[in-house]
Coordinates of C-alpha atoms in Angstrom, one line a residue:
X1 CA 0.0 0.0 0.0
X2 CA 1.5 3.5 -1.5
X3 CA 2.2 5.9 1.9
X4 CA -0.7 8.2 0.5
X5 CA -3.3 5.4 1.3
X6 CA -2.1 4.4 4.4
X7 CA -2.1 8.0 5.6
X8 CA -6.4 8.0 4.3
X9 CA -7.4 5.1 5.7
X10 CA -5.5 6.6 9.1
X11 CA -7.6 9.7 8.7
X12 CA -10.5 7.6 7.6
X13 CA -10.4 5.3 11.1
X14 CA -9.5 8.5 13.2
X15 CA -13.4 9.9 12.3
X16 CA -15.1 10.0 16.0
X17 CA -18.7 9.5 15.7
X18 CA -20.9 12.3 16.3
X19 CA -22.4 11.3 19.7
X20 CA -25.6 12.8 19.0
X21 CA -26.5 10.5 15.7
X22 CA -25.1 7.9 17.6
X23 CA -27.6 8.4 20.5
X24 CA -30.5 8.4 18.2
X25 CA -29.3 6.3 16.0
X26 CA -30.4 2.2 16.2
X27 CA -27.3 0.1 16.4
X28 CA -28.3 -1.7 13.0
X29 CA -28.1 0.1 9.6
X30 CA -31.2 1.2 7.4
X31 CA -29.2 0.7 4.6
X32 CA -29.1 -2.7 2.3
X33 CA -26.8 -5.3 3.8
X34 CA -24.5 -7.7 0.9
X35 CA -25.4 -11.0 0.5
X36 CA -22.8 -13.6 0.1
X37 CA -23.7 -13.8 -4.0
X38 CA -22.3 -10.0 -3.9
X39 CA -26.1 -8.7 -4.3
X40 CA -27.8 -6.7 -2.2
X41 CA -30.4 -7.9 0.4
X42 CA -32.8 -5.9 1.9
X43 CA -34.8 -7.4 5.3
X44 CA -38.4 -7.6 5.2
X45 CA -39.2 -5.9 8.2
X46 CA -36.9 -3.1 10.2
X47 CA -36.5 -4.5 13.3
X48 CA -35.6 -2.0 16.5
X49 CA -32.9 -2.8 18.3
X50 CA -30.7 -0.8 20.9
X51 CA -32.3 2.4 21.5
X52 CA -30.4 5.0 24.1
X53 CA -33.2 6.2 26.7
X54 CA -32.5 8.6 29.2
X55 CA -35.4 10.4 30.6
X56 CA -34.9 14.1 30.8
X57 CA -37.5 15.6 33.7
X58 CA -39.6 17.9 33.7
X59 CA -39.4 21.1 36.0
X60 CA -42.6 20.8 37.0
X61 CA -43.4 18.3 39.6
X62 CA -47.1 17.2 41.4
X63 CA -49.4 19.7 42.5
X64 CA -49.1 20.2 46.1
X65 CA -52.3 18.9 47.4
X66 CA -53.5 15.7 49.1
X67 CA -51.5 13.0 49.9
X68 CA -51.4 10.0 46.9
X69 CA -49.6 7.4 48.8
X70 CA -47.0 4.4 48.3
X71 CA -47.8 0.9 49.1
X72 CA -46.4 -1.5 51.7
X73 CA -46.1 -5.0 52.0
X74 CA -49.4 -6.5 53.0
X75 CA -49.8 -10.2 53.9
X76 CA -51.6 -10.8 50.5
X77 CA -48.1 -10.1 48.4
X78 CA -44.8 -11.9 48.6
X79 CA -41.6 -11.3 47.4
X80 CA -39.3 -8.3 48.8
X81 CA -40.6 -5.8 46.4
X82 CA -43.7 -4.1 47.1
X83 CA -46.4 -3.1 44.6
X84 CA -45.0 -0.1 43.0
X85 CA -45.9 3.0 40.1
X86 CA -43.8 2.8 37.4
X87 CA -43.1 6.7 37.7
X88 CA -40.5 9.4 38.1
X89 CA -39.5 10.7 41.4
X90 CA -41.6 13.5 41.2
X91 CA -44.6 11.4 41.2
X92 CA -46.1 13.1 38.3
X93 CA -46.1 11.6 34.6
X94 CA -47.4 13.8 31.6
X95 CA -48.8 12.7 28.7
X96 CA -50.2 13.4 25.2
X97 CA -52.5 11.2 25.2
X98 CA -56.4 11.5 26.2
X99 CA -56.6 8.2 27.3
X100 CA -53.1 7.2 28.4
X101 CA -51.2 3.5 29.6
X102 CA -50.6 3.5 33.3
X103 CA -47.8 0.7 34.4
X104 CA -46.9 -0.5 37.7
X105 CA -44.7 -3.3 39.5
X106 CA -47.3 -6.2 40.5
X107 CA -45.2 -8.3 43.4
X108 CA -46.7 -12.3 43.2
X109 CA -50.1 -12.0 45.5
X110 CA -53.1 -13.7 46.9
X111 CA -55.4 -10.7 44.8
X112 CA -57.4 -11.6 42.0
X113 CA -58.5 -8.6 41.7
X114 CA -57.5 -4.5 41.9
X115 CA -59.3 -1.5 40.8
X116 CA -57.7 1.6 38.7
X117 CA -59.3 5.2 40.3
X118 CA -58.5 8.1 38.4
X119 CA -59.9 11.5 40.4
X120 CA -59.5 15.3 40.0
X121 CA -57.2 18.2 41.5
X122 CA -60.2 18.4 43.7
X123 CA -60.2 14.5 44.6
X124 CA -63.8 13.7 42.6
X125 CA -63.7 10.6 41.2
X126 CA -63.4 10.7 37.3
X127 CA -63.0 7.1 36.5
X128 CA -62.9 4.0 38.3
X129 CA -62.7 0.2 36.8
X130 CA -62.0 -2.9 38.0
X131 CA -58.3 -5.2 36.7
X132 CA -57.8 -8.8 37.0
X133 CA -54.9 -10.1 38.2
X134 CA -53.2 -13.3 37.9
X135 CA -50.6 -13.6 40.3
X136 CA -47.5 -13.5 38.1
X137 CA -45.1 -10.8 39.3
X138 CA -43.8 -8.7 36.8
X139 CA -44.6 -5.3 35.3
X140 CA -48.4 -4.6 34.2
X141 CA -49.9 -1.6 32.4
X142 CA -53.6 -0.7 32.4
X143 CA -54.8 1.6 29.8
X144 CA -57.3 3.8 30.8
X145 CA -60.4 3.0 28.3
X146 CA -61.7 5.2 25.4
X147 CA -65.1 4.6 27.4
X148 CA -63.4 6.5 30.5
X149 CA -63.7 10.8 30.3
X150 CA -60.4 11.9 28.2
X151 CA -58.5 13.8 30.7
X152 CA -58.2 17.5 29.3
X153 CA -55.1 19.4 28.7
X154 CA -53.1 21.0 31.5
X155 CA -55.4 19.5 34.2
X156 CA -53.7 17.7 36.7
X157 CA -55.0 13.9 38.0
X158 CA -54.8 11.4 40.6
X159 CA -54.7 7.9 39.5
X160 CA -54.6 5.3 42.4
X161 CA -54.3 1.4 41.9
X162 CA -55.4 -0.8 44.2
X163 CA -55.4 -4.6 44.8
X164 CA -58.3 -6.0 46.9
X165 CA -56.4 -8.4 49.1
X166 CA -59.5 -9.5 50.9
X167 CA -62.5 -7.8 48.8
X168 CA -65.0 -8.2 52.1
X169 CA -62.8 -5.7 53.7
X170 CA -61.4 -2.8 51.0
X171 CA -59.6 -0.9 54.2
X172 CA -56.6 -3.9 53.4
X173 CA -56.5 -3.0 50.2
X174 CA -52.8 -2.6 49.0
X175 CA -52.5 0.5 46.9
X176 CA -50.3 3.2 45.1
X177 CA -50.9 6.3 43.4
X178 CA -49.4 9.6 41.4
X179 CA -50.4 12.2 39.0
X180 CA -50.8 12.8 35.8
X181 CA -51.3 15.7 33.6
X182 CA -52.0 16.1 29.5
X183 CA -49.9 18.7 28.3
X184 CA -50.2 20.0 24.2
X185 CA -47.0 18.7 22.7
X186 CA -45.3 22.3 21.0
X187 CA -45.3 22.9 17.4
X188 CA -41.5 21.7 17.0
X189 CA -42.0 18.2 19.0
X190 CA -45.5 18.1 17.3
X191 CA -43.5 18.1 13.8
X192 CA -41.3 15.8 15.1
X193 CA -44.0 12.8 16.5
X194 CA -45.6 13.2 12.9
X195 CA -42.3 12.4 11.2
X196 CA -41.2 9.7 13.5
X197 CA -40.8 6.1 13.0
X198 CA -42.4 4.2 15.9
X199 CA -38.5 2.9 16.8
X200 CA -37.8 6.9 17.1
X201 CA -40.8 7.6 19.6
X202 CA -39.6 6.5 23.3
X203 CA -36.5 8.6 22.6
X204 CA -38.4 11.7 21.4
X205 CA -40.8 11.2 24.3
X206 CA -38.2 10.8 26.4
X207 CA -36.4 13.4 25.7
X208 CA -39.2 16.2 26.1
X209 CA -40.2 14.8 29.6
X210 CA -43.7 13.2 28.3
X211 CA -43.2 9.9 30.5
X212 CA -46.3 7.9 30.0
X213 CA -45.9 7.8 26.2
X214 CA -41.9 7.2 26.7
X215 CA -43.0 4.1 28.4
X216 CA -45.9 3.1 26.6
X217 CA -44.3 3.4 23.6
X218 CA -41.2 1.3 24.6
X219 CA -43.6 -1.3 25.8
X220 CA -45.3 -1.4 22.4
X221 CA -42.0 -2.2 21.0
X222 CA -41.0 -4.9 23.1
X223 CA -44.4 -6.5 22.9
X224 CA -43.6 -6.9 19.3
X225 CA -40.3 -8.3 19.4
X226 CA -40.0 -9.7 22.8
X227 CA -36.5 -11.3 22.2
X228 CA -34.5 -8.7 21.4
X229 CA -32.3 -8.2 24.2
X230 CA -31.2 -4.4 23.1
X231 CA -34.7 -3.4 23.6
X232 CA -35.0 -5.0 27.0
X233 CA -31.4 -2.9 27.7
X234 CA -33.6 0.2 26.9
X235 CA -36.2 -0.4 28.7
X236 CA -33.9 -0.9 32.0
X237 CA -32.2 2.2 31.1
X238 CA -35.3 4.1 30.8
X239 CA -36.6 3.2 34.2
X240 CA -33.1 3.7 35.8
X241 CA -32.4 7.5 34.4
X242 CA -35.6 7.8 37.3
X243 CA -34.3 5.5 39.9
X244 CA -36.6 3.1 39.1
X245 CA -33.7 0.0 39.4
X246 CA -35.0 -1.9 41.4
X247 CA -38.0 -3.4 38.9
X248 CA -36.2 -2.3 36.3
X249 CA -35.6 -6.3 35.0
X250 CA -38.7 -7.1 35.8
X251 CA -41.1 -9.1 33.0
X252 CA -43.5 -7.2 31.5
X253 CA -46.5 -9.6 32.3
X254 CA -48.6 -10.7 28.7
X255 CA -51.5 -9.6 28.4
X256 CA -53.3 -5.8 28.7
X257 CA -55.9 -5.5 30.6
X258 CA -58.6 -2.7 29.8
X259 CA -57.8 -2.4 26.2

């Protein structure tokens, strides 16, 4: 090799990679891959893979009123972690959506059954249904109905879930609860959800604090490729950036309830 070449491909190997592209970039290409014939192949279906999540939050936090509560280990749930809301420190998720996907950590338990309560800034109940349980731990999201009121923008919520642990006596109920609010996305992150591929959507979420939708979107992916171990490597970095690491490899349990 002639000394001019060596010093290119030098130069060429020397290139760092932009770190943002790299960030929202998926570790495999768009682009045709070579077949062994020398032709190109193209796969039949994008599949995501490793997708960098780190939840940026928002300055605003819950609305100082009432008290919503964390659970505690009740005789009707095993295991050393306690039922738990998948949800920032701050105990307030936003969302986009009217009708958005709540997800919590559901310990093994004795419950069959548990109730989702959704209630306003003035603690008036909006929305309450009943969820059935089957007594697999793991990581469980209820979607609040299209049949349930849409929450309106900027309003803030209480959404409470609770598991009946002896349904002839609700005061044993084990239960947790946040907020949520449905904020108007701006016109520059509106632009960018319209041109997004659904791979691109727990990062852009992410990114502009929107929580519910980060998740929800995430989960959507992993539903449909549940062996791919880069998106299981998101979704624990997700839930980490908001010191959620203690469920954070936790199953995400088949099956939605409420959809």
């Amino acid at each position: 090799m002639s000394p001019k070449l060596l010093v290119l491909s030098f130069m060429l190997l020397s290139i760092p990679l932009n770190e943002g592209l790299a960030n929202a970039a998926l570790s495999t290409s768009d682009r045709p891959q070579a077949s062994a014939s020398g032709q190109e192949s193209r796969p039949s279906t994008l599949q995501p893979t490793r997708i960098s999540l780190k939840f940026r939050l928002p300055r605003k936090g819950a609305p100082n009123v009432g008290v919503v509560g964390g659970a505690t280990r009740g005789q009707c749930t095993t295991g050393k972690t306690p039922l738990m809301a998948l949800i920032p420190s701050n105990r307030l998720g936003l969302t986009t959506e009217t009708h958005p996907t709540f997800f919590l950590y559901v310990p093994e338990t004795k419950a069959t059954s548990a109730e989702l309560v959704l209630k306003d800034i003035k603690n008036k109940d909006v929305y309450r249904t009943k969820v059935a349980l089957t007594g697999v731990p793991g990581v469980v999201s209820v979607k609040l109905p299209q049949n349930a009121p849409a929450l309106e923008v900027d309003k803030y919520y209480r959404w409470y879930f609770s598991m009946a642990c002896q349904p002839d006596d609700r005061l044993e109920d084990v239960f947790v609860g946040a907020w949520v609010q449905r904020v108007a996305p701006d016109a520059s992150l509106a632009n960018s959800l319209r041109r997004a591929r659904q791979r691109d959507l727990p990062r852009l979420y992410a990114e502009n604090g929107i929580w519910h939708d980060s998740l929800a979107a995430l989960a959507l992916l992993r539903e449909a490729n549940p062996k791919d171990t880069r998106l299981a490597g998101s979704w624990r970095e997700l839930l980490r950036s908001v010191g959620l690491n203690q469920v954070s490899e936790e199953p995400l349990v088949a099956g939605r309830t409420n959809r």
